[in-house]
Amino acid sequence: MPPEILMPALSPTMEEGKLAKWHVKVGDRVNSGDVIAEIETDKATMEVEAVDEGVVSNILVPEGTEGVKVNTAIATLAGDDEPKPKSGGNGASAAPPAPTPLPKATPAPAKAEAKSPASASAPAAPPPAPLAADPAIPAGTEVHTITVREALREAMAEEMRRDPNVFLMGEEVAQYQGAYKISQGLLEEFGPKRVIDTPITEQGFAGLGVGAAFGGLRPIVEFMTFNFAMQAIDQIVNSAAKTLYMSGGQMGCPIVFRGPNGAAARVAAQHSQNYASWYAHVPGLKVVAPYFAADAKGLLKAAIRDPNPVIFLENEICYGRSFEVPKLDDYVVPLGKARVVREGTDVTLVSFSITMGIIIQAAEALEAAGISAELIDLRSLRPLDIATVVESVKKTNRVVVVEEGWPVCGISSEVATQVMEQAFDYLDAPVARVTGKDVPMPYAANLEKLALPSLDEVVAAAKAVCYRN
Amino acid sequence: MAKAASAPRANGTPAAKPSKQELLGYYRTMLLIRRFEEKAGQLYGMGLIGGFCHLYIGQEAVVVGVQAALSEGDKVITAYRDHGHMLSTGMDPAGVMAELTGRSGGYSKGKGGSMHMFSREKNFFGGHGIVGAQVPIGTGLAFANLYRGTDRVCTTYFGDGAANQGQVYESFNMAELWKLPVIYVIENNQYAMGTSVERSSAETHLFKRGSSFNIPGEQVDGMDVLAVKAAADKAVKWCREGNGPIILEMKTYRYRGHSMSDPAKYRTREEVDQYREKRDPIDHLRATLVERKLATEEELKELDKEIRGIVNHAAEFAQTSPEPDPAELWTEVVH
């Protein structure tokens, strides 16, 4: 069997991509290190290099093909028909090992490999559940389907057009077009004064952003991921969050700190932490963690306009997911409001961010088992809209809280406590939690899967609070 | 005055010699700070001021000289030894003292305390309690000035202790990279709490700390208000002309402990006396005023009396202003 060249993954989260260009044709001889093709995702273009020598015998996937799955064979190499270097063996040199192309990033990421951004090439969203329409959107509003990434970009672009004091700064936000391409095109539209590449210096530029906000500007500070914001957390908590109070109301810090939060895929413990409860703990901050693209857009616009420091937690894996977004000139979603995204009668499932995808799937599985689940997307974590949860619990009498973060002192702990305080008499079962496991994120694929909340765990917890097996 | 070897210098005309009026103004503000701080120490001893209280006694020439070089719209930020900075920006001594006593008439309504006071009106941006954290913030205030297209500067004060914080160097890098109009004033009072500069710093000439970022630096006699003013004039000009940041290392000395609870056992009585008796910035300027016949002993006594009156009024206000209403606990957490 001739050696195959496989579609490479450019990042841990890439599932498919476009074969943009072949640099070789059938019959061409390739040497290791030759650039043989270019592949694209919605985030990046990369060159594919040959690893081994040989002659291209077949192009299996023509250039321009979209949606080529990772690990699909895209070409084959024939055995070398040129004279082999003399070898001391029996003359028949062994067939070259199956070449595994190495993706080469162009341009190379500026950060260390460990910080190298992973890209989601639009992984499919979970199958749609029959979700309730957002009552905040007028019936009959025209919608379009865009990715969360595009929704975030639209929000920033619209706010930057509206207010000249809004600017974006962070690592790779300008010339590189964003480590995750959230800021793609913004440098071109708004110029280097307002879209600013920073050095890798989180504490410094977070503090600089706070000062700019004190000085009357409206900074959007992008962290490449919130894992790196731990370098800056003193500025976020001590300088941004507390100053309004410490100044007796004189000062304010209108700033948005945003970026992906939580686990991506296979990036292990230091790059996979969920900070939702860390920031939600702090008076003086507002904390937002949307799931749907419409919320990503509307909440980010609200966050940029808010006079307080807002922590805007995104999720890398969700960037490429597509959802409907209303086509409105100025779609703003108020901070601090949860949303019932699916009505049900038997159990309330509460979540936010990426784990919304799990509870949506769980609702379908539970429906099949005859359990009607009501789904609540918290959307904002501080202030926490517990009233919406309590109202739902009064109806269903059972609640499961699902989050990706660690269980101890987590968002789900807080929701459970407040439900106990405010709706104790309505509960027919103890509040159940499904969370990330209480361990640093492991690297091994199987262990990583075990560390994260799963559909099965959510379904089991929902059945348990309904006393169903 | 020493200069960093690589330091380019602003080459403007030297500032005009301060007028009689200006000299009297410096004297007056330095004296106000001294008497205010002495009174604060007294109120602390009486249990009327709580927590941490860091007195500025001995360092008055630094802030008064720098402030004299600033104009309307320039911004000021510092750390927690901040009473002198507030008084020199023209903030009301009664409001500052009432904040020290935690009363509703204080600048932060009693919710900030000694280390956390602000005045938007006077462009004073705090008052920050975390060593070094004000440095990126001050750099950001300068960024905002530049973004708005003004030529206003931000004077960002920090101590010899903060000069070893990483975020100071992150700030230096961005400030020079983006040519931000920020004057970094290092108040080198020679002790980071109880640790001397020699025991904490591999490079004790702190004005050189910007050299690897190409930021010019200059060492200044921080006990001499006129030397400070002259250096600050040049620094302001440097920034206004768009040359980016500049560092002024003010060699100064605090007479009191790091905070009220510090017995200052890490230095000798002789060392302190040396400064108090021979280098005192207020005595020094007073002698100059008399020597140059710019003020008579009687006039200076009259001024001293006036200052004592202001400080006594501030102390009185700080004790009679009511404590904040309990409802204030819950206000101004978020807008």
mmCIF file with all atom_site columns, N, CA and C in Angstrom, chain A residues 107-160:
data_model
loop_
_atom_site.group_PDB
_atom_site.id
_atom_site.type_symbol
_atom_site.label_atom_id
_atom_site.label_alt_id
_atom_site.label_comp_id
_atom_site.label_asym_id
_atom_site.label_entity_id
_atom_site.label_seq_id
_atom_site.pdbx_PDB_ins_code
_atom_site.Cartn_x
_atom_site.Cartn_y
_atom_site.Cartn_z
_atom_site.occupancy
_atom_site.B_iso_or_equiv
_atom_site.pdbx_formal_charge
_atom_site.auth_seq_id
_atom_site.auth_comp_id
_atom_site.auth_asym_id
_atom_site.auth_atom_id
_atom_site.pdbx_PDB_model_num
ATOM 1   N N  . PRO A 1 107 ? 1.710   33.120 10.134 1.00 0.00 ? 107 PRO A N  1
ATOM 2   C CA . PRO A 1 107 ? 3.019   33.332 10.735 1.00 0.00 ? 107 PRO A CA 1
ATOM 3   C C  . PRO A 1 107 ? 3.134   32.538 12.021 1.00 0.00 ? 107 PRO A C  1
ATOM 4   N N  . ALA A 1 108 ? 4.379   32.296 12.402 1.00 0.00 ? 108 ALA A N  1
ATOM 5   C CA . ALA A 1 108 ? 4.593   31.508 13.613 1.00 0.00 ? 108 ALA A CA 1
ATOM 6   C C  . ALA A 1 108 ? 3.990   32.225 14.814 1.00 0.00 ? 108 ALA A C  1
ATOM 7   N N  . PRO A 1 109 ? 3.358   31.511 15.693 1.00 0.00 ? 109 PRO A N  1
ATOM 8   C CA . PRO A 1 109 ? 2.824   32.162 16.888 1.00 0.00 ? 109 PRO A CA 1
ATOM 9   C C  . PRO A 1 109 ? 3.969   32.765 17.688 1.00 0.00 ? 109 PRO A C  1
ATOM 10  N N  . ALA A 1 110 ? 3.713   33.922 18.243 1.00 0.00 ? 110 ALA A N  1
ATOM 11  C CA . ALA A 1 110 ? 4.776   34.607 18.961 1.00 0.00 ? 110 ALA A CA 1
ATOM 12  C C  . ALA A 1 110 ? 5.026   34.000 20.322 1.00 0.00 ? 110 ALA A C  1
ATOM 13  N N  . LYS A 1 111 ? 3.997   33.373 20.858 1.00 0.00 ? 111 LYS A N  1
ATOM 14  C CA . LYS A 1 111 ? 4.149   32.836 22.214 1.00 0.00 ? 111 LYS A CA 1
ATOM 15  C C  . LYS A 1 111 ? 4.833   31.481 22.191 1.00 0.00 ? 111 LYS A C  1
ATOM 16  N N  . ALA A 1 112 ? 5.273   31.077 23.353 1.00 0.00 ? 112 ALA A N  1
ATOM 17  C CA . ALA A 1 112 ? 5.830   29.746 23.494 1.00 0.00 ? 112 ALA A CA 1
ATOM 18  C C  . ALA A 1 112 ? 4.800   28.732 23.054 1.00 0.00 ? 112 ALA A C  1
ATOM 19  N N  . GLU A 1 113 ? 5.285   27.594 22.633 1.00 0.00 ? 113 GLU A N  1
ATOM 20  C CA . GLU A 1 113 ? 4.370   26.575 22.126 1.00 0.00 ? 113 GLU A CA 1
ATOM 21  C C  . GLU A 1 113 ? 3.264   26.271 23.126 1.00 0.00 ? 113 GLU A C  1
ATOM 22  N N  . ALA A 1 114 ? 3.653   26.291 24.398 1.00 0.00 ? 114 ALA A N  1
ATOM 23  C CA . ALA A 1 114 ? 2.670   25.962 25.425 1.00 0.00 ? 114 ALA A CA 1
ATOM 24  C C  . ALA A 1 114 ? 1.500   26.932 25.401 1.00 0.00 ? 114 ALA A C  1
ATOM 25  N N  . LYS A 1 115 ? 1.783   28.147 24.957 1.00 0.00 ? 115 LYS A N  1
ATOM 26  C CA . LYS A 1 115 ? 0.707   29.130 24.917 1.00 0.00 ? 115 LYS A CA 1
ATOM 27  C C  . LYS A 1 115 ? 0.098   29.187 23.521 1.00 0.00 ? 115 LYS A C  1
ATOM 28  N N  . SER A 1 116 ? 0.599   28.376 22.643 1.00 0.00 ? 116 SER A N  1
ATOM 29  C CA . SER A 1 116 ? 0.150   28.456 21.260 1.00 0.00 ? 116 SER A CA 1
ATOM 30  C C  . SER A 1 116 ? -1.358  28.305 21.180 1.00 0.00 ? 116 SER A C  1
ATOM 31  N N  . PRO A 1 117 ? -1.985  29.236 20.500 1.00 0.00 ? 117 PRO A N  1
ATOM 32  C CA . PRO A 1 117 ? -3.432  29.186 20.443 1.00 0.00 ? 117 PRO A CA 1
ATOM 33  C C  . PRO A 1 117 ? -3.914  27.977 19.683 1.00 0.00 ? 117 PRO A C  1
ATOM 34  N N  . ALA A 1 118 ? -4.883  27.369 20.176 1.00 0.00 ? 118 ALA A N  1
ATOM 35  C CA . ALA A 1 118 ? -5.489  26.284 19.449 1.00 0.00 ? 118 ALA A CA 1
ATOM 36  C C  . ALA A 1 118 ? -6.654  26.847 18.665 1.00 0.00 ? 118 ALA A C  1
ATOM 37  N N  . SER A 1 119 ? -6.986  26.187 17.629 1.00 0.00 ? 119 SER A N  1
ATOM 38  C CA . SER A 1 119 ? -8.052  26.732 16.799 1.00 0.00 ? 119 SER A CA 1
ATOM 39  C C  . SER A 1 119 ? -9.181  25.730 16.672 1.00 0.00 ? 119 SER A C  1
ATOM 40  N N  . ALA A 1 120 ? -10.341 26.237 16.741 1.00 0.00 ? 120 ALA A N  1
ATOM 41  C CA . ALA A 1 120 ? -11.483 25.382 16.485 1.00 0.00 ? 120 ALA A CA 1
ATOM 42  C C  . ALA A 1 120 ? -11.909 25.616 15.061 1.00 0.00 ? 120 ALA A C  1
ATOM 43  N N  . SER A 1 121 ? -11.952 24.590 14.268 1.00 0.00 ? 121 SER A N  1
ATOM 44  C CA . SER A 1 121 ? -12.413 24.811 12.916 1.00 0.00 ? 121 SER A CA 1
ATOM 45  C C  . SER A 1 121 ? -13.884 24.457 12.873 1.00 0.00 ? 121 SER A C  1
ATOM 46  N N  . ALA A 1 122 ? -14.630 25.261 13.525 1.00 0.00 ? 122 ALA A N  1
ATOM 47  C CA . ALA A 1 122 ? -16.071 25.149 13.517 1.00 0.00 ? 122 ALA A CA 1
ATOM 48  C C  . ALA A 1 122 ? -16.578 23.749 13.815 1.00 0.00 ? 122 ALA A C  1
ATOM 49  N N  . PRO A 1 123 ? -16.273 23.222 14.997 1.00 0.00 ? 123 PRO A N  1
ATOM 50  C CA . PRO A 1 123 ? -16.856 21.931 15.333 1.00 0.00 ? 123 PRO A CA 1
ATOM 51  C C  . PRO A 1 123 ? -18.378 22.071 15.387 1.00 0.00 ? 123 PRO A C  1
ATOM 52  N N  . ALA A 1 124 ? -19.029 21.007 15.024 1.00 0.00 ? 124 ALA A N  1
ATOM 53  C CA . ALA A 1 124 ? -20.479 21.091 14.950 1.00 0.00 ? 124 ALA A CA 1
ATOM 54  C C  . ALA A 1 124 ? -21.059 21.374 16.329 1.00 0.00 ? 124 ALA A C  1
ATOM 55  N N  . ALA A 1 125 ? -22.028 22.214 16.369 1.00 0.00 ? 125 ALA A N  1
ATOM 56  C CA . ALA A 1 125 ? -22.730 22.470 17.618 1.00 0.00 ? 125 ALA A CA 1
ATOM 57  C C  . ALA A 1 125 ? -23.549 21.235 17.961 1.00 0.00 ? 125 ALA A C  1
ATOM 58  N N  . PRO A 1 126 ? -23.869 21.087 19.241 1.00 0.00 ? 126 PRO A N  1
ATOM 59  C CA . PRO A 1 126 ? -24.720 19.958 19.598 1.00 0.00 ? 126 PRO A CA 1
ATOM 60  C C  . PRO A 1 126 ? -26.041 20.053 18.828 1.00 0.00 ? 126 PRO A C  1
ATOM 61  N N  . PRO A 1 127 ? -26.667 18.924 18.604 1.00 0.00 ? 127 PRO A N  1
ATOM 62  C CA . PRO A 1 127 ? -27.919 18.971 17.843 1.00 0.00 ? 127 PRO A CA 1
ATOM 63  C C  . PRO A 1 127 ? -28.911 19.902 18.519 1.00 0.00 ? 127 PRO A C  1
ATOM 64  N N  . PRO A 1 128 ? -29.601 20.668 17.716 1.00 0.00 ? 128 PRO A N  1
ATOM 65  C CA . PRO A 1 128 ? -30.497 21.654 18.309 1.00 0.00 ? 128 PRO A CA 1
ATOM 66  C C  . PRO A 1 128 ? -31.618 21.007 19.098 1.00 0.00 ? 128 PRO A C  1
ATOM 67  N N  . ALA A 1 129 ? -31.866 21.554 20.258 1.00 0.00 ? 129 ALA A N  1
ATOM 68  C CA . ALA A 1 129 ? -33.037 21.127 21.023 1.00 0.00 ? 129 ALA A CA 1
ATOM 69  C C  . ALA A 1 129 ? -34.128 22.149 20.751 1.00 0.00 ? 129 ALA A C  1
ATOM 70  N N  . PRO A 1 130 ? -35.345 21.812 20.986 1.00 0.00 ? 130 PRO A N  1
ATOM 71  C CA . PRO A 1 130 ? -36.403 22.803 20.797 1.00 0.00 ? 130 PRO A CA 1
ATOM 72  C C  . PRO A 1 130 ? -36.279 23.873 21.867 1.00 0.00 ? 130 PRO A C  1
ATOM 73  N N  . LEU A 1 131 ? -35.599 24.941 21.528 1.00 0.00 ? 131 LEU A N  1
ATOM 74  C CA . LEU A 1 131 ? -35.324 25.975 22.516 1.00 0.00 ? 131 LEU A CA 1
ATOM 75  C C  . LEU A 1 131 ? -36.374 27.075 22.441 1.00 0.00 ? 131 LEU A C  1
ATOM 76  N N  . ALA A 1 132 ? -36.581 27.681 23.593 1.00 0.00 ? 132 ALA A N  1
ATOM 77  C CA . ALA A 1 132 ? -37.552 28.764 23.660 1.00 0.00 ? 132 ALA A CA 1
ATOM 78  C C  . ALA A 1 132 ? -36.985 30.004 22.992 1.00 0.00 ? 132 ALA A C  1
ATOM 79  N N  . ALA A 1 133 ? -37.830 30.753 22.343 1.00 0.00 ? 133 ALA A N  1
ATOM 80  C CA . ALA A 1 133 ? -37.390 32.011 21.757 1.00 0.00 ? 133 ALA A CA 1
ATOM 81  C C  . ALA A 1 133 ? -37.051 32.978 22.880 1.00 0.00 ? 133 ALA A C  1
ATOM 82  N N  . ASP A 1 134 ? -36.042 33.826 22.616 1.00 0.00 ? 134 ASP A N  1
ATOM 83  C CA . ASP A 1 134 ? -35.687 34.830 23.614 1.00 0.00 ? 134 ASP A CA 1
ATOM 84  C C  . ASP A 1 134 ? -36.771 35.897 23.647 1.00 0.00 ? 134 ASP A C  1
ATOM 85  N N  . PRO A 1 135 ? -37.451 36.055 24.777 1.00 0.00 ? 135 PRO A N  1
ATOM 86  C CA . PRO A 1 135 ? -38.549 37.023 24.832 1.00 0.00 ? 135 PRO A CA 1
ATOM 87  C C  . PRO A 1 135 ? -38.073 38.461 24.646 1.00 0.00 ? 135 PRO A C  1
ATOM 88  N N  . ALA A 1 136 ? -36.744 38.663 24.824 1.00 0.00 ? 136 ALA A N  1
ATOM 89  C CA . ALA A 1 136 ? -36.234 40.025 24.663 1.00 0.00 ? 136 ALA A CA 1
ATOM 90  C C  . ALA A 1 136 ? -36.147 40.434 23.196 1.00 0.00 ? 136 ALA A C  1
ATOM 91  N N  . ILE A 1 137 ? -36.238 39.456 22.307 1.00 0.00 ? 137 ILE A N  1
ATOM 92  C CA . ILE A 1 137 ? -36.134 39.771 20.881 1.00 0.00 ? 137 ILE A CA 1
ATOM 93  C C  . ILE A 1 137 ? -37.542 39.844 20.299 1.00 0.00 ? 137 ILE A C  1
ATOM 94  N N  . PRO A 1 138 ? -37.902 40.950 19.678 1.00 0.00 ? 138 PRO A N  1
ATOM 95  C CA . PRO A 1 138 ? -39.255 41.067 19.139 1.00 0.00 ? 138 PRO A CA 1
ATOM 96  C C  . PRO A 1 138 ? -39.552 39.944 18.148 1.00 0.00 ? 138 PRO A C  1
ATOM 97  N N  . ALA A 1 139 ? -40.751 39.394 18.246 1.00 0.00 ? 139 ALA A N  1
ATOM 98  C CA . ALA A 1 139 ? -41.138 38.324 17.327 1.00 0.00 ? 139 ALA A CA 1
ATOM 99  C C  . ALA A 1 139 ? -41.030 38.848 15.899 1.00 0.00 ? 139 ALA A C  1
ATOM 100 N N  . GLY A 1 140 ? -40.582 37.981 15.017 1.00 0.00 ? 140 GLY A N  1
ATOM 101 C CA . GLY A 1 140 ? -40.490 38.372 13.612 1.00 0.00 ? 140 GLY A CA 1
ATOM 102 C C  . GLY A 1 140 ? -39.193 39.063 13.251 1.00 0.00 ? 140 GLY A C  1
ATOM 103 N N  . THR A 1 141 ? -38.293 39.243 14.243 1.00 0.00 ? 141 THR A N  1
ATOM 104 C CA . THR A 1 141 ? -37.002 39.861 13.945 1.00 0.00 ? 141 THR A CA 1
ATOM 105 C C  . THR A 1 141 ? -36.201 38.945 13.021 1.00 0.00 ? 141 THR A C  1
ATOM 106 N N  . GLU A 1 142 ? -35.627 39.542 12.016 1.00 0.00 ? 142 GLU A N  1
ATOM 107 C CA . GLU A 1 142 ? -34.819 38.762 11.087 1.00 0.00 ? 142 GLU A CA 1
ATOM 108 C C  . GLU A 1 142 ? -33.548 38.284 11.795 1.00 0.00 ? 142 GLU A C  1
ATOM 109 N N  . VAL A 1 143 ? -33.153 37.056 11.512 1.00 0.00 ? 143 VAL A N  1
ATOM 110 C CA . VAL A 1 143 ? -31.940 36.544 12.152 1.00 0.00 ? 143 VAL A CA 1
ATOM 111 C C  . VAL A 1 143 ? -30.951 36.108 11.081 1.00 0.00 ? 143 VAL A C  1
ATOM 112 N N  . HIS A 1 144 ? -29.692 36.015 11.468 1.00 0.00 ? 144 HIS A N  1
ATOM 113 C CA . HIS A 1 144 ? -28.710 35.351 10.608 1.00 0.00 ? 144 HIS A CA 1
ATOM 114 C C  . HIS A 1 144 ? -27.864 34.435 11.471 1.00 0.00 ? 144 HIS A C  1
ATOM 115 N N  . THR A 1 145 ? -27.310 33.414 10.832 1.00 0.00 ? 145 THR A N  1
ATOM 116 C CA . THR A 1 145 ? -26.538 32.428 11.582 1.00 0.00 ? 145 THR A CA 1
ATOM 117 C C  . THR A 1 145 ? -25.056 32.778 11.461 1.00 0.00 ? 145 THR A C  1
ATOM 118 N N  . ILE A 1 146 ? -24.451 33.042 12.614 1.00 0.00 ? 146 ILE A N  1
ATOM 119 C CA . ILE A 1 146 ? -23.023 33.369 12.631 1.00 0.00 ? 146 ILE A CA 1
ATOM 120 C C  . ILE A 1 146 ? -22.359 32.616 13.778 1.00 0.00 ? 146 ILE A C  1
ATOM 121 N N  . THR A 1 147 ? -21.047 32.586 13.744 1.00 0.00 ? 147 THR A N  1
ATOM 122 C CA . THR A 1 147 ? -20.329 31.907 14.822 1.00 0.00 ? 147 THR A CA 1
ATOM 123 C C  . THR A 1 147 ? -20.222 32.847 16.035 1.00 0.00 ? 147 THR A C  1
ATOM 124 N N  . VAL A 1 148 ? -19.921 32.242 17.170 1.00 0.00 ? 148 VAL A N  1
ATOM 125 C CA . VAL A 1 148 ? -19.669 33.029 18.380 1.00 0.00 ? 148 VAL A CA 1
ATOM 126 C C  . VAL A 1 148 ? -18.507 33.995 18.124 1.00 0.00 ? 148 VAL A C  1
ATOM 127 N N  . ARG A 1 149 ? -17.501 33.500 17.400 1.00 0.00 ? 149 ARG A N  1
ATOM 128 C CA . ARG A 1 149 ? -16.340 34.350 17.064 1.00 0.00 ? 149 ARG A CA 1
ATOM 129 C C  . ARG A 1 149 ? -16.795 35.603 16.317 1.00 0.00 ? 149 ARG A C  1
ATOM 130 N N  . GLU A 1 150 ? -17.646 35.402 15.315 1.00 0.00 ? 150 GLU A N  1
ATOM 131 C CA . GLU A 1 150 ? -18.105 36.563 14.537 1.00 0.00 ? 150 GLU A CA 1
ATOM 132 C C  . GLU A 1 150 ? -18.979 37.488 15.387 1.00 0.00 ? 150 GLU A C  1
ATOM 133 N N  . ALA A 1 151 ? -19.745 36.892 16.273 1.00 0.00 ? 151 ALA A N  1
ATOM 134 C CA . ALA A 1 151 ? -20.615 37.704 17.131 1.00 0.00 ? 151 ALA A CA 1
ATOM 135 C C  . ALA A 1 151 ? -19.786 38.615 18.039 1.00 0.00 ? 151 ALA A C  1
ATOM 136 N N  . LEU A 1 152 ? -18.722 38.061 18.593 1.00 0.00 ? 152 LEU A N  1
ATOM 137 C CA . LEU A 1 152 ? -17.849 38.862 19.470 1.00 0.00 ? 152 LEU A CA 1
ATOM 138 C C  . LEU A 1 152 ? -17.177 39.976 18.672 1.00 0.00 ? 152 LEU A C  1
ATOM 139 N N  . ARG A 1 153 ? -16.750 39.633 17.473 1.00 0.00 ? 153 ARG A N  1
ATOM 140 C CA . ARG A 1 153 ? -16.085 40.624 16.616 1.00 0.00 ? 153 ARG A CA 1
ATOM 141 C C  . ARG A 1 153 ? -17.063 41.747 16.249 1.00 0.00 ? 153 ARG A C  1
ATOM 142 N N  . GLU A 1 154 ? -18.285 41.357 15.899 1.00 0.00 ? 154 GLU A N  1
ATOM 143 C CA . GLU A 1 154 ? -19.296 42.373 15.557 1.00 0.00 ? 154 GLU A CA 1
ATOM 144 C C  . GLU A 1 154 ? -19.550 43.299 16.741 1.00 0.00 ? 154 GLU A C  1
ATOM 145 N N  . ALA A 1 155 ? -19.616 42.709 17.937 1.00 0.00 ? 155 ALA A N  1
ATOM 146 C CA . ALA A 1 155 ? -19.881 43.530 19.123 1.00 0.00 ? 155 ALA A CA 1
ATOM 147 C C  . ALA A 1 155 ? -18.785 44.568 19.318 1.00 0.00 ? 155 ALA A C  1
ATOM 148 N N  . MET A 1 156 ? -17.540 44.132 19.214 1.00 0.00 ? 156 MET A N  1
ATOM 149 C CA . MET A 1 156 ? -16.434 45.087 19.418 1.00 0.00 ? 156 MET A CA 1
ATOM 150 C C  . MET A 1 156 ? -16.422 46.136 18.321 1.00 0.00 ? 156 MET A C  1
ATOM 151 N N  . ALA A 1 157 ? -16.612 45.697 17.077 1.00 0.00 ? 157 ALA A N  1
ATOM 152 C CA . ALA A 1 157 ? -16.558 46.645 15.956 1.00 0.00 ? 157 ALA A CA 1
ATOM 153 C C  . ALA A 1 157 ? -17.677 47.682 16.088 1.00 0.00 ? 157 ALA A C  1
ATOM 154 N N  . GLU A 1 158 ? -18.865 47.224 16.429 1.00 0.00 ? 158 GLU A N  1
ATOM 155 C CA . GLU A 1 158 ? -19.988 48.169 16.551 1.00 0.00 ? 158 GLU A CA 1
ATOM 156 C C  . GLU A 1 158 ? -19.733 49.181 17.664 1.00 0.00 ? 158 GLU A C  1
ATOM 157 N N  . GLU A 1 159 ? -19.209 48.694 18.803 1.00 0.00 ? 159 GLU A N  1
ATOM 158 C CA . GLU A 1 159 ? -18.962 49.611 19.922 1.00 0.00 ? 159 GLU A CA 1
ATOM 159 C C  . GLU A 1 159 ? -17.799 50.559 19.611 1.00 0.00 ? 159 GLU A C  1
ATOM 160 N N  . MET A 1 160 ? -16.825 50.084 18.861 1.00 0.00 ? 160 MET A N  1
ATOM 161 C CA . MET A 1 160 ? -15.705 50.967 18.503 1.00 0.00 ? 160 MET A CA 1
ATOM 162 C C  . MET A 1 160 ? -16.154 52.034 17.516 1.00 0.00 ? 160 MET A C  1
#
